[in-house]
Coordinates of C-alpha atoms in Angstrom, one line a residue:
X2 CA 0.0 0.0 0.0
X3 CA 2.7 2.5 0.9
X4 CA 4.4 1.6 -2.6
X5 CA 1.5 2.6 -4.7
X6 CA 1.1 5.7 -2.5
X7 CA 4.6 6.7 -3.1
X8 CA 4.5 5.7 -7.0
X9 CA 1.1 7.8 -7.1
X10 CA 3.0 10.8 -5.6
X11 CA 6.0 10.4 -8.5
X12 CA 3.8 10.6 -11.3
X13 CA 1.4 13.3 -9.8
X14 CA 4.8 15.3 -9.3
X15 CA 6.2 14.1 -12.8
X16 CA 2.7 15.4 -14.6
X17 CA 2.5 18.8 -12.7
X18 CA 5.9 20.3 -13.3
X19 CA 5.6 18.8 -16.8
X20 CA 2.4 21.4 -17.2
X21 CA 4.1 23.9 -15.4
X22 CA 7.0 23.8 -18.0
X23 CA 4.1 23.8 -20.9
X24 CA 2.8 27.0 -19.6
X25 CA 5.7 28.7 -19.0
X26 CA 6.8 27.5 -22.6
X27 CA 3.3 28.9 -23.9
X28 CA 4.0 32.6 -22.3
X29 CA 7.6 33.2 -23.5
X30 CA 6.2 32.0 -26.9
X31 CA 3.6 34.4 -26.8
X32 CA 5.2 37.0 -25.9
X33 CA 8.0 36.5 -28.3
X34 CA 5.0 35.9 -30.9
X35 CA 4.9 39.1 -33.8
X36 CA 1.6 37.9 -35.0
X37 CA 0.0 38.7 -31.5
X38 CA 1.2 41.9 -31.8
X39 CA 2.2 41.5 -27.8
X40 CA 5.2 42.6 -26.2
X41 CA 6.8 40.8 -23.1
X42 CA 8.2 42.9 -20.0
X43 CA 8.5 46.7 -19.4
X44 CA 8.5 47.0 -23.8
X45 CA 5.8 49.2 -25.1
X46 CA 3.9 48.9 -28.5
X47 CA 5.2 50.8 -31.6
X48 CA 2.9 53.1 -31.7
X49 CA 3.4 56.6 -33.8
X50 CA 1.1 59.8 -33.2
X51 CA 1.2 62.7 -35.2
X52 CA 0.0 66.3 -35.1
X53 CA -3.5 66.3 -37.8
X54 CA -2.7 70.0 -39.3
X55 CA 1.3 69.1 -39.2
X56 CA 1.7 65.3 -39.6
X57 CA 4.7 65.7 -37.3
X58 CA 5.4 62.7 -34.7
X59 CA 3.5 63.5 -31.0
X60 CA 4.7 62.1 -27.7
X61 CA 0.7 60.8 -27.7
X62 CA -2.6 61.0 -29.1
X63 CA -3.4 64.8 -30.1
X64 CA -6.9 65.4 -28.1
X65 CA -7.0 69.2 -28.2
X66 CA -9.2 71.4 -30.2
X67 CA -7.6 74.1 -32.7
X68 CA -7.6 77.7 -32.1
X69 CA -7.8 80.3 -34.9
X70 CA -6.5 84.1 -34.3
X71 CA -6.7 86.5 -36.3
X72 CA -3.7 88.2 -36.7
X73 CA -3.1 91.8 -38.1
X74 CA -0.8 92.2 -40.6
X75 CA -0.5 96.1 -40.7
X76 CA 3.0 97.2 -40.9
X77 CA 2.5 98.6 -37.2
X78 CA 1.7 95.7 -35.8
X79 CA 5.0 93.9 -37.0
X80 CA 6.7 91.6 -35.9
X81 CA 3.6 89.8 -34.4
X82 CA 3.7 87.4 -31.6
X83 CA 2.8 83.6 -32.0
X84 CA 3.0 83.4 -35.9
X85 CA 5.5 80.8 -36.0
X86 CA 3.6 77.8 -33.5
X87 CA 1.0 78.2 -35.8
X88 CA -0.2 74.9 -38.0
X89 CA -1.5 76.7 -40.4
X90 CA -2.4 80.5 -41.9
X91 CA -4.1 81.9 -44.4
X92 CA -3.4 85.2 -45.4
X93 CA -6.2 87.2 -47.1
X94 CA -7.1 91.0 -48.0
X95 CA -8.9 92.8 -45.4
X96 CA -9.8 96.3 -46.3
X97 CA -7.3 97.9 -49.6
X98 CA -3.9 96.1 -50.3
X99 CA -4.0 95.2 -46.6
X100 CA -3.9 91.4 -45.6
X101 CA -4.9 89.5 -42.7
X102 CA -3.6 86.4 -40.7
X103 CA -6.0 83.9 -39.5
X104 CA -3.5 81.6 -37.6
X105 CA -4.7 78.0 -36.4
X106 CA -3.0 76.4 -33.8
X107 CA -3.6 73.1 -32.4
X108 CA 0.4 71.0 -32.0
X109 CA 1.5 74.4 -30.4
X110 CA 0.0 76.6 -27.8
X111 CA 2.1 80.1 -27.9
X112 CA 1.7 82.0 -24.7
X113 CA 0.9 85.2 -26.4
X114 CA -0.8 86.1 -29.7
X115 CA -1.5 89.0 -31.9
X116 CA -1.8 92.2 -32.5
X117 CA -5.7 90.6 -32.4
X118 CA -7.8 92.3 -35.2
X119 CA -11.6 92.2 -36.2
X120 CA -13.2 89.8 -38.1
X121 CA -14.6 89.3 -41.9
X122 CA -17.7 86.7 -42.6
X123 CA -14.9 84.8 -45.2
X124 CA -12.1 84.0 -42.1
X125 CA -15.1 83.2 -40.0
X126 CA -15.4 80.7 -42.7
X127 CA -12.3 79.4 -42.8
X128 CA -12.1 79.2 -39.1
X129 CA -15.1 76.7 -39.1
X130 CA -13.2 74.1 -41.7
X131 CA -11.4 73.2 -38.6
X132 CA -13.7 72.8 -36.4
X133 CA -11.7 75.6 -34.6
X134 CA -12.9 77.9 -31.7
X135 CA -12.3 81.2 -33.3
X136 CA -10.7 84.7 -31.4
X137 CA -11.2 88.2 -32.9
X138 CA -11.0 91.9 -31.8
X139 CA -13.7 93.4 -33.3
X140 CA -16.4 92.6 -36.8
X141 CA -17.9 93.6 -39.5
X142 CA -21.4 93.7 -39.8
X143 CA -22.0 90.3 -41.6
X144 CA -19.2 88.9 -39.1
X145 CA -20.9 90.2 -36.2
X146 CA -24.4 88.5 -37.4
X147 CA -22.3 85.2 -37.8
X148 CA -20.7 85.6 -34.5
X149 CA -23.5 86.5 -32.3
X150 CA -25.9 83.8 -33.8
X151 CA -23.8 81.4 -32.5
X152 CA -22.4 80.0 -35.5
X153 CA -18.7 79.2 -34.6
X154 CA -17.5 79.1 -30.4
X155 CA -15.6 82.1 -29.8
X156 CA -14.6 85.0 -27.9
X157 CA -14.6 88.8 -29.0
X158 CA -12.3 91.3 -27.6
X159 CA -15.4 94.1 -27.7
X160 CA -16.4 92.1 -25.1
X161 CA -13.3 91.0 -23.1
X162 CA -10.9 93.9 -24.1
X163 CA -9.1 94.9 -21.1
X164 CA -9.8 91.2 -18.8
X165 CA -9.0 88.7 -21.4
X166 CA -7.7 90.5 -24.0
X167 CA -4.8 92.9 -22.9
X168 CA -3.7 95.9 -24.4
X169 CA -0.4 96.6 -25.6
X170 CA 1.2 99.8 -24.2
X171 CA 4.3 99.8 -26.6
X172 CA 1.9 100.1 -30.0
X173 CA -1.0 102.5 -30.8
X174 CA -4.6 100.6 -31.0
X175 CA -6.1 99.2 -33.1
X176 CA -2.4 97.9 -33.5
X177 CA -1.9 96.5 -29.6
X178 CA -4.9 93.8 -28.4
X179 CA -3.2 90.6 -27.2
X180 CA -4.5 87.4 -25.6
X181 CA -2.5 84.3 -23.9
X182 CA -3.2 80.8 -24.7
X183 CA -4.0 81.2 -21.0
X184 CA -6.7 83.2 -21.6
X185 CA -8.0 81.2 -24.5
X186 CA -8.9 78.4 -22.5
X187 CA -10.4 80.2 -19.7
X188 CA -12.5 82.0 -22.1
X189 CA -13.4 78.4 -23.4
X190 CA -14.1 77.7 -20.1
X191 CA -16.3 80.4 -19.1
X192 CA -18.7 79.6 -22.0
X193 CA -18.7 76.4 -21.6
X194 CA -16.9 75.6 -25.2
X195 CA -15.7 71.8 -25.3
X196 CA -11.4 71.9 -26.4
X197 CA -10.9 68.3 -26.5
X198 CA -11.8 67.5 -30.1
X199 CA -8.7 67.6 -32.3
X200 CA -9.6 68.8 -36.2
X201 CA -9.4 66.0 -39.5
X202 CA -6.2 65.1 -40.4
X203 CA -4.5 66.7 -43.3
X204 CA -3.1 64.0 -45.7
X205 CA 0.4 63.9 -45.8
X206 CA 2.8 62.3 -47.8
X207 CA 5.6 59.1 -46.3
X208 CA 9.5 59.7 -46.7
X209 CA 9.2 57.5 -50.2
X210 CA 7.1 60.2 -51.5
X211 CA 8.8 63.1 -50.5
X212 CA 11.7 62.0 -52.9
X213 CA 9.0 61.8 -55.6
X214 CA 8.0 65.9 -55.3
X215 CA 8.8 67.5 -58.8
X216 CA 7.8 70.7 -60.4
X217 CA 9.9 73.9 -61.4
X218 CA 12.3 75.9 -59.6
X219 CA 10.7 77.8 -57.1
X220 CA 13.5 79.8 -54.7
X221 CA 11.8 82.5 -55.0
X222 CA 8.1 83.5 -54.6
X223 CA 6.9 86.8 -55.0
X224 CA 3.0 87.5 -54.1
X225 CA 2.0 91.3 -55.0
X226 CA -1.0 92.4 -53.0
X227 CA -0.2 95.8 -54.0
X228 CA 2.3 98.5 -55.6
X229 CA 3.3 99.2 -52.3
X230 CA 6.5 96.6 -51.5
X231 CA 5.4 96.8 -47.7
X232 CA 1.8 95.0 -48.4
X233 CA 3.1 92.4 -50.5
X234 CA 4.2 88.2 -49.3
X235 CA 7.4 87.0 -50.4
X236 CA 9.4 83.8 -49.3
X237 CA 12.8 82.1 -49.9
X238 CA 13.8 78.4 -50.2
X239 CA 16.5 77.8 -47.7
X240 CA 18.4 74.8 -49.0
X241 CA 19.8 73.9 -45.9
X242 CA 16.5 73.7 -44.0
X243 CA 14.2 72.3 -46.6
X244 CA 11.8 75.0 -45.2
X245 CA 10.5 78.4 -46.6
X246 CA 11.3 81.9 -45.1
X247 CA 9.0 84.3 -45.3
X248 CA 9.3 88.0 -45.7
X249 CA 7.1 91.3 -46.0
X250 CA 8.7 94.8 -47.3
X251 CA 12.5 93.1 -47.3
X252 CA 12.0 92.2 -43.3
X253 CA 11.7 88.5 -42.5
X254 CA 8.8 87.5 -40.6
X255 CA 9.7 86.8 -37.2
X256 CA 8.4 86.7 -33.6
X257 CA 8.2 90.1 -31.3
X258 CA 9.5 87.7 -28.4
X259 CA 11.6 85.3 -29.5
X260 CA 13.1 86.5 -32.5
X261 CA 12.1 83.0 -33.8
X262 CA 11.8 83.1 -37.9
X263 CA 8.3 81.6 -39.6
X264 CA 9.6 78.6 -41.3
X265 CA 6.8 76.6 -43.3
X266 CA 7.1 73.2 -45.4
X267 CA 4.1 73.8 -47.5
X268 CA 2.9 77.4 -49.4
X269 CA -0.4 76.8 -51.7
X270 CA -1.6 80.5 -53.5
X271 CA -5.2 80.3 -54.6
X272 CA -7.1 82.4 -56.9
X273 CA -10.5 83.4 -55.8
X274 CA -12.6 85.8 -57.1
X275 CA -13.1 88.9 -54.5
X276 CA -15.4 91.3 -54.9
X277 CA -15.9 95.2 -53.2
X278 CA -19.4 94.9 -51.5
X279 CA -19.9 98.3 -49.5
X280 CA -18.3 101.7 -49.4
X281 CA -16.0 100.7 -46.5
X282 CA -13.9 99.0 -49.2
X283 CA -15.2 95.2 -47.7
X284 CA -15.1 92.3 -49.6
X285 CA -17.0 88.8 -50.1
X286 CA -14.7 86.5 -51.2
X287 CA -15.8 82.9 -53.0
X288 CA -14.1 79.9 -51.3
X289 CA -16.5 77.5 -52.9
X290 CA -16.0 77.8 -56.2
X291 CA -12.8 76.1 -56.8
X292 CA -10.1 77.0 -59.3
X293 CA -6.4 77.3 -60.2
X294 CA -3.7 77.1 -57.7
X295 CA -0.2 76.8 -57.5
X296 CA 1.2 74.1 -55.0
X297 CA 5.3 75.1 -53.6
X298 CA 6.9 72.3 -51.8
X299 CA 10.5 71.5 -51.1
X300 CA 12.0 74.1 -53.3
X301 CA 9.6 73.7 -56.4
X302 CA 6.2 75.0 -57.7
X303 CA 3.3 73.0 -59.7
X304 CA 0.1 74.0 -61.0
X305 CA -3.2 72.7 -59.2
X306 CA -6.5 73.1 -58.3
X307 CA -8.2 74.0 -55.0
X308 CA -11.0 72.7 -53.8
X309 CA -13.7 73.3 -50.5
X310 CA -13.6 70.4 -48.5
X311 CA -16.2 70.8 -45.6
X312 CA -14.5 74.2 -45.3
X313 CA -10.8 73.8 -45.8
X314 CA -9.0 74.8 -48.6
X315 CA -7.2 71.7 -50.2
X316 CA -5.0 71.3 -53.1
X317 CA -6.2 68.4 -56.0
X318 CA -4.1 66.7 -58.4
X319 CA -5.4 64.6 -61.5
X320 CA -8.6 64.8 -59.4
X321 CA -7.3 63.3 -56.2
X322 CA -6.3 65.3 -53.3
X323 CA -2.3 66.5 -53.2
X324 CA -0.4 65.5 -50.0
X325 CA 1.6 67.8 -47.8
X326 CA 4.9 67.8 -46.5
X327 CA 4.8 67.1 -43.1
X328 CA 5.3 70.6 -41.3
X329 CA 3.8 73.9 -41.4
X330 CA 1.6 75.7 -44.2
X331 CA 0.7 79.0 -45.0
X332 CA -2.1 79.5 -47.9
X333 CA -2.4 83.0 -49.4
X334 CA -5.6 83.6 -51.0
X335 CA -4.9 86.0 -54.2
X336 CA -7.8 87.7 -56.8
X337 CA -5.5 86.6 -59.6
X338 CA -2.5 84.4 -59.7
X339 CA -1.0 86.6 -62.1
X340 CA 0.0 88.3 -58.8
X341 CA 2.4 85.5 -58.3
X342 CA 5.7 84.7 -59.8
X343 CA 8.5 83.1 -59.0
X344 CA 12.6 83.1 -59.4
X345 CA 15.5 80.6 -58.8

């Protein structure tokens, strides 16, 4: 009897230490296994987030809601502050040869922003193809009826100048209204505006085709928004960088605070047709329509078309839409691309 009792024992030890090595045989497998797309210990998964207006590699998923400012471009109000976190800007005429910035940030969050100036129905508009919670100083009357029917979340500085907005005493108003990121979120706050919805992705183009990007020589870019030299956009391929400068009246655009150039990856020009609508010298501005466009990446220039997409502007190619460069884009909106030419 004690025999079978100890020969039980031996083969109950035998079979348990045999599972025991099965198991532990089973986990290392598994976590060695690709096709289970586990990892074993303190690894982490290989898992890439980008920016959606940049396409430029984030730490972690990109939760936060864009913010577009817009920025006056009046010779007093230069250098402004902010310009160069900004994902994107368009730069449109305001009132005479005069453009205007509507800068949309979402991967960067500057701490101050401006000179703030008023807003026109068209960057309204534009604002609301990003799903973006919009900041102005000021309206016109079609503006203002957009704004105060609640049509895009945003904050005013005719009613915040002086407690969320600050003034400037260094520049002469309408040249000095500022606001802090700061102050962008505790306006969001106060109204009860939700900043945790990142915008659509842009579509951007993989390292293979980047080497692919052809089209003429393009070092040079000259956009006339009037006779005056000190109105007009120009920018300059640095080699070295792989990035655009950009310039206005043979000064490079910089920032007030930290002397920091604008740098972009991506500059589309598209012709729209603007139109004088009041005695003011206002304009309406067609961003449906589509048209002709010219597309300036890495150094060259192509010819396009732009097309509305639920409110963005987006360049097309052979009817497909064109992909960006991963980085930063400015897109100046022109009555005529005959404005535009360019040099090597």
């Amino acid at each position: 009897m004690i025999k079978k009792t100890f020969l039980l024992a031996i083969v109950l030890i035998c079979v348990l230490s045999a599972c025991s090595h099965k198991k532990e045989t089973e986990n290392n497998e598994t976590a060695k296994s690709p096709e289970r797309g586990e990892v074993s210990g303190n690894e982490k998964p290989n898992v890439k987030f980008t920016f959606p207006l940049t396409g430029l590699e984030a730490n972690e998923e990109s939760r936060t809601r864009a913010v577009s400012v817009m920025i006056n471009n009046h010779p007093k109000a230069r250098p402004q502050s902010g310009l160069t976190e900004a994902d994107i800007v368009y730069e449109v005429l305001a009132e005479g040869d005069i453009t205007r910035f509507l800068a949309i940030f979402q991967s960067g969050k500057p701490n101050r922003i401006g000179p703030v100036r008023s807003s026109r129905d068209y960057f309204i508009e534009l604002a609301k193809g990003y799903d973006s919670f919009y900041i102005a100083h000021g309206y016109s009357p079609e503006a203002r009826k957009m704004l105060e029917s609640g049509y895009i979340d945003n904050i005013n500085g005719m009613q915040y100048d002086g407690t969320l907005f600050k003034r400037s005493s260094e520049r002469q108003a309408p040249h000095n209204s500022y606001i802090t990121y700061e102050n962008i979120r505790k306006g969001a706050k106060m109204k009860n505006f939700k900043m945790d919805t990142p915008p659509k992705a842009l579509n951007f183009a993989s390292e293979d085709e980047l080497k692919q990007i052809k089209g003429q020589k393009a070092n040079h870019i000259l956009i006339r928004y009037s006779t005056n030299a000190l109105f007009n956009a120009e920018y300059e391929y640095d080699e070295k960088l792989q990035k655009f400068k950009r310039f206005s009246g043979d000064e490079q655009t910089i920032d007030l605070e930290t002397k920091k150039p604008v740098l972009l990856d991506n500059l589309l020009v598209v012709e729209m047709q603007h139109k004088i609508i009041d005695d003011y010298g206002r304009r309406s501005i067609d961003l449906t329509s589509g048209g002709k466009a010219y597309f300036i990446q890495k150094g060259t220039y192509r010819e396009v078309e732009w097309r509305n997409v639920e409110g963005a502007i987006i360049p097309y190619e052979n009817g497909i839409p064109a992909k960006f460069v991963p980085g930063k884009t400015w897109i100046n909106i022109v009555p005529n691309l005959k404005d535009v030419s360019f040099s090597e």
